[in-house]
Tab-separated table of C-alpha atoms in Angstrom:
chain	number	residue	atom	x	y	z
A	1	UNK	CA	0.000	0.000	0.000
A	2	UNK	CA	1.395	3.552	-0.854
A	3	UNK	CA	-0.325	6.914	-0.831
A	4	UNK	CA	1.096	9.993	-1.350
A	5	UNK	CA	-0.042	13.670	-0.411
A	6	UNK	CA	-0.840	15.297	-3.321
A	7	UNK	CA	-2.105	18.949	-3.487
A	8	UNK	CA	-5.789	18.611	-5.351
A	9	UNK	CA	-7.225	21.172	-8.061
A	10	UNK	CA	-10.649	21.357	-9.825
A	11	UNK	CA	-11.189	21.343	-13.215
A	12	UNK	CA	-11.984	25.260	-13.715
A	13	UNK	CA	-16.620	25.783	-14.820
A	14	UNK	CA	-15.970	25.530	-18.152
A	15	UNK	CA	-15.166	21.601	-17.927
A	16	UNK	CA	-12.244	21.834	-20.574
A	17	UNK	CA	-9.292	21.955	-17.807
A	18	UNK	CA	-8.796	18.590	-16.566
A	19	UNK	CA	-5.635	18.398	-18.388
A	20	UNK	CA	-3.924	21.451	-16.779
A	21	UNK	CA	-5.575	20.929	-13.404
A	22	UNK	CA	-3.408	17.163	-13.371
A	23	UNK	CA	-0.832	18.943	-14.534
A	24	UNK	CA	-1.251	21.673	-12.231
A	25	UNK	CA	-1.487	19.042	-9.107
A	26	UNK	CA	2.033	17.012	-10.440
A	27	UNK	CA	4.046	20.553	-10.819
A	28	UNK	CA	2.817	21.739	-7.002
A	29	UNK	CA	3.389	18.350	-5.549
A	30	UNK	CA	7.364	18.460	-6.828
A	31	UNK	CA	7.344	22.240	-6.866
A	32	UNK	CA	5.418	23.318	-4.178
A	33	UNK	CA	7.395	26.583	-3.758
A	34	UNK	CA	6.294	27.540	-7.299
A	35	UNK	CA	2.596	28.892	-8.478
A	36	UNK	CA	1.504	28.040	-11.834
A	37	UNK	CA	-1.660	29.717	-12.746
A	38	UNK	CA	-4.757	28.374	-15.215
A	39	UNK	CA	-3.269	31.253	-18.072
A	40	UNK	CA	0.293	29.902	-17.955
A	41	UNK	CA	-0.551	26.114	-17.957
A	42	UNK	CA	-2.794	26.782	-20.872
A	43	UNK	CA	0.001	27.890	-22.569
A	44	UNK	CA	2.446	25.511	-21.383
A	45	UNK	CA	-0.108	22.296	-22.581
A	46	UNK	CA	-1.071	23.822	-25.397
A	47	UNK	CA	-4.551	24.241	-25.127
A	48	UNK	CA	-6.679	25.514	-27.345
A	49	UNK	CA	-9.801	27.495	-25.957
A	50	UNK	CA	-13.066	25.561	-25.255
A	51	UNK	CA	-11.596	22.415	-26.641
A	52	UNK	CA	-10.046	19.390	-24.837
A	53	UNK	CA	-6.068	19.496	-24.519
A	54	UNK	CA	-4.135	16.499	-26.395
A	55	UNK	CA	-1.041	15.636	-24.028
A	56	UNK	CA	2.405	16.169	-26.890
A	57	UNK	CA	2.855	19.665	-25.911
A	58	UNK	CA	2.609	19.583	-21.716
A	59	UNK	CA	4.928	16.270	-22.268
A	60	UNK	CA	7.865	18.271	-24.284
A	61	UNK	CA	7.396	21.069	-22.020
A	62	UNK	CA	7.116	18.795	-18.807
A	63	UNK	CA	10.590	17.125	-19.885
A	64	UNK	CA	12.038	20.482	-20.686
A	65	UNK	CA	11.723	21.547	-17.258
A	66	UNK	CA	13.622	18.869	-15.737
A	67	UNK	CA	11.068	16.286	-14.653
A	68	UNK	CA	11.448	12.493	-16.202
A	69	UNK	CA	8.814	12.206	-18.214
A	70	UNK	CA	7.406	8.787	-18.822
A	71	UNK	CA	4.284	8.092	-21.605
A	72	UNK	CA	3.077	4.637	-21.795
A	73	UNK	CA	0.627	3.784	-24.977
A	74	UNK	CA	0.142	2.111	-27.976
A	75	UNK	CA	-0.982	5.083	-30.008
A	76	UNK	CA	0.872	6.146	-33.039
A	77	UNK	CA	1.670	9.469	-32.958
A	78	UNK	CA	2.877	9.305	-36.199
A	79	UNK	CA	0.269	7.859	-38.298
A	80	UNK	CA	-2.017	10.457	-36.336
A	81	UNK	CA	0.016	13.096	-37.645
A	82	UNK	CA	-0.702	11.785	-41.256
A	83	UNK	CA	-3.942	10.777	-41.071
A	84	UNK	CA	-5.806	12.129	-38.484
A	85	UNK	CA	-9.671	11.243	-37.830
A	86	UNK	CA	-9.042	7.871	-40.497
A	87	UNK	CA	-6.395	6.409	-38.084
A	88	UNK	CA	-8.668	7.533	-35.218
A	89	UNK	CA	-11.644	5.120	-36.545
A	90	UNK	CA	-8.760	2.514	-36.876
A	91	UNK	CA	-7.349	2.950	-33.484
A	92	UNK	CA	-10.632	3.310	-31.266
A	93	UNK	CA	-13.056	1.002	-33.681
A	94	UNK	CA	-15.482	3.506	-32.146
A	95	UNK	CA	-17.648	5.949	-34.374
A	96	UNK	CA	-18.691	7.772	-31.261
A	97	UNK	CA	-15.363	8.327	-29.527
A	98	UNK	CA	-14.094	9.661	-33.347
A	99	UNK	CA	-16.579	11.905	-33.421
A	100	UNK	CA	-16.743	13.510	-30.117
A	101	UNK	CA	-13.240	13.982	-30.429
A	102	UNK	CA	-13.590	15.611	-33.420
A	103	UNK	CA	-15.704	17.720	-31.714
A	104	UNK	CA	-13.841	18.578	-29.057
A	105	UNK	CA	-10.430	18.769	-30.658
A	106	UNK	CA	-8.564	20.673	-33.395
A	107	UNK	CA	-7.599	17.619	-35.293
A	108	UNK	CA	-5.192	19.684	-37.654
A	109	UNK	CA	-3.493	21.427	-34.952
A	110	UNK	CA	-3.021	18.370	-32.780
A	111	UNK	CA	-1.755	16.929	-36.125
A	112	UNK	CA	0.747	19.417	-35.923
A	113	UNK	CA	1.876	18.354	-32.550
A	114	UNK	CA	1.943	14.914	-32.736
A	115	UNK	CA	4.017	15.202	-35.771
A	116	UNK	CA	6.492	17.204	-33.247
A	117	UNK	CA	6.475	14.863	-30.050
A	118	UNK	CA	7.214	12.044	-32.449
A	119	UNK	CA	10.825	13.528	-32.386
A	120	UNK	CA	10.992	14.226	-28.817
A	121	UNK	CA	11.279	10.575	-27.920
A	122	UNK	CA	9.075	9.904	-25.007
A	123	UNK	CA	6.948	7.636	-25.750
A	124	UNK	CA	7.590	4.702	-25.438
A	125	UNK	CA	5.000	2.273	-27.374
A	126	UNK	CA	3.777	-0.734	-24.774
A	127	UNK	CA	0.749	-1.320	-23.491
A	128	UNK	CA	0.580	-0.652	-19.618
A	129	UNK	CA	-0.939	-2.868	-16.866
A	130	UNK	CA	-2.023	-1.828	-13.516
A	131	UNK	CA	0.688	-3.776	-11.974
A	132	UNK	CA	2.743	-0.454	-14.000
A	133	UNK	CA	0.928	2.123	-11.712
A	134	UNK	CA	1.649	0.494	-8.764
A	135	UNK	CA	5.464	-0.014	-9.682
A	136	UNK	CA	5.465	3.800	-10.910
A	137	UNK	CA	4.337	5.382	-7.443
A	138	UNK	CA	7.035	3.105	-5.562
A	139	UNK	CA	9.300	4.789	-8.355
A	140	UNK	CA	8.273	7.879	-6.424
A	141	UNK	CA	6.531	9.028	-9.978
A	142	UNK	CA	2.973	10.600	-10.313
A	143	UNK	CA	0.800	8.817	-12.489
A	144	UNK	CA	-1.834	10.774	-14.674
A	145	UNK	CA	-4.033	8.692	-16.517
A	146	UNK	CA	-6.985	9.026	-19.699
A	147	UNK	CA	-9.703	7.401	-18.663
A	148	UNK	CA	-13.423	7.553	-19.741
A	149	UNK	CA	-15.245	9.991	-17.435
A	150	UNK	CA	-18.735	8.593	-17.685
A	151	UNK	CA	-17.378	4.839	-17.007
A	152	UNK	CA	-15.419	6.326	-13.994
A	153	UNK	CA	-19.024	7.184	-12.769
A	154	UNK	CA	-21.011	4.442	-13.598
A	155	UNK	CA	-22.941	6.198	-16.663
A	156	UNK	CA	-23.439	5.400	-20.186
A	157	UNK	CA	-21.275	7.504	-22.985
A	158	UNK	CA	-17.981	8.804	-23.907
A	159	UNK	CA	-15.993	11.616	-22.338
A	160	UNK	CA	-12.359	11.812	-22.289
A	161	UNK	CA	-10.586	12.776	-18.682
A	162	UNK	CA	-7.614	13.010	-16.714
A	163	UNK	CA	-7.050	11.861	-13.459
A	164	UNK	CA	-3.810	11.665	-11.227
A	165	UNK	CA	-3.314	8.438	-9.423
A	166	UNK	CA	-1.625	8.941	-6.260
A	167	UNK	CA	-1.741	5.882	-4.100
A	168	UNK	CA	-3.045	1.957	-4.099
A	169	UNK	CA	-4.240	-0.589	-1.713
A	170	UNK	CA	-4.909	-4.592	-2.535
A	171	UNK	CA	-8.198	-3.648	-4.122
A	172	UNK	CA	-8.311	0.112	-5.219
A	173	UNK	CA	-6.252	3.051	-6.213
A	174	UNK	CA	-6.515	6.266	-4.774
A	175	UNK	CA	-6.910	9.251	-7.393
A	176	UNK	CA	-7.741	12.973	-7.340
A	177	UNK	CA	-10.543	13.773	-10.023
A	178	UNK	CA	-10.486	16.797	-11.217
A	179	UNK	CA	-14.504	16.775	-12.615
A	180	UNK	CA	-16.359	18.276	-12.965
A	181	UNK	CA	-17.682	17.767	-10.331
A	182	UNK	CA	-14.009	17.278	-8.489
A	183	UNK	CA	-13.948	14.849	-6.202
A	184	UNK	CA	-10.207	14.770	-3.734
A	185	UNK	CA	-8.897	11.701	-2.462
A	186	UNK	CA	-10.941	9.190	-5.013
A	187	UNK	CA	-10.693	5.159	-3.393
A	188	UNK	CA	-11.591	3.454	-7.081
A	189	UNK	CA	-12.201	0.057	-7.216
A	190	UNK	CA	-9.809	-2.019	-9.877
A	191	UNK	CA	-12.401	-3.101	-11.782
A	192	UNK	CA	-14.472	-0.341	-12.640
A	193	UNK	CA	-11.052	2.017	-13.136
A	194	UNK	CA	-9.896	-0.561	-15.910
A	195	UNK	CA	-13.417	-0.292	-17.184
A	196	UNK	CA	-12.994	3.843	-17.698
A	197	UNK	CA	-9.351	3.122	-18.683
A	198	UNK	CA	-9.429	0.393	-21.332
A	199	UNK	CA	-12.436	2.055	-22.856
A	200	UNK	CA	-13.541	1.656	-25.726
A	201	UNK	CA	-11.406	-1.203	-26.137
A	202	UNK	CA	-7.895	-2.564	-23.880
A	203	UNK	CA	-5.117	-1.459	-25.830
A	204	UNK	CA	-6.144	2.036	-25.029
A	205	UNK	CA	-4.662	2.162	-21.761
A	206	UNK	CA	-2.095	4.551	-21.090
A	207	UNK	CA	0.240	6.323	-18.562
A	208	UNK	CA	1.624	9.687	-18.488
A	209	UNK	CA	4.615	9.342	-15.343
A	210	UNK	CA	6.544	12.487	-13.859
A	211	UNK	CA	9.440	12.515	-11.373
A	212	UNK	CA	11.609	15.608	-11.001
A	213	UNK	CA	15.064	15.040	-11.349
A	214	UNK	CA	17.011	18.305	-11.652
């Protein structure tokens, strides 16, 4: 069993911030003598305004401030970059995750960045386990992971989110849930978190690690 004390931040009432509030919580927790406000973590991720935030920028700029920077996943940045929404329909084999990420996204712009965080080298392409969370926090890492909101909370549908996994017992992991509506100090079961994570289908699990070393 491990838990760690993390500092916790809401998503901010426009429910588009989940990325830079997990963000927000990693850089406090290693930093805590440092402020990082919603303006400049916009700009450090990347994000575009009242769309969802794709993680390639916040991971070059994450490594480029000193932390080890760790992203676990299958996806192919690369064949993103070239084809966009058709290697989307490959890759999810959902119609409905394509399109509300179409919706939510600027696919050419975050075409633009993948092509650009395919040089960068952080990635690595394997497909993580739980048992790699668990071995990640007794790393001393933070773990952020996608996961499918409305699975996380026992509802029907699709919505991407970010939360940053912070401890574990035998049966649960302990997360902080940015929301909306933000919920601190999350106990999730295993099964119903590898239900939101592996959604729509296993290989999209993923893990997004940061330790500071300099």
């Amino acid at each position: 069993m491990i838990i760690k004390r993390v500092p916790f931040y809401s998503n901010t009432s426009d429910d588009t911030h989940c990325d830079q509030a997990a963000i927000r919580m990693v850089l406090k927790y290693f930093l805590p003598n440092k402020t990082f406000g919603w303006k400049k973590l916009e700009i450090f991720t990347g994000k575009k305004k009242g769309l969802w935030t794709w993680p390639m920028v916040g991971l070059i700029n994450m490594k480029k401030m000193g932390f080890d920077v760790l992203h676990l996943t299958l996806f192919d940045y690369v064949k993103f970059a070239k084809f966009g929404l058709n290697y989307l329909r490959e890759w999810t084999k959902d119609e409905n995750v394509v399109k509300v990420q179409n919706k939510y996204s600027d696919i050419d712009y975050e075409k633009k960045n993948a092509l650009e965080y395919s040089k960068v080298k952080i990635q690595k392409k394997i497909l993580p386990m739980l048992n790699d969370i668990k071995k990640l926090l007794n790393k001393g890492y933070l773990v952020v992971c996608n996961v499918n909101s409305k699975i996380l909370n026992k509802k029907e549908g699709y919505v991407g989110h970010l939360v940053v996994v912070f401890g574990y017992n035998n049966k649960s992991l302990y997360l902080h849930d940015p929301g909306l509506p933000p919920l601190k100090n999350r106990e999730v079961a295993y099964d119903l978190f590898l239900r939101s994570w592996e959604y729509p289908n296993a290989k999209q699990k993923n893990i997004r690690a940061f330790k500071l070393t300099s």
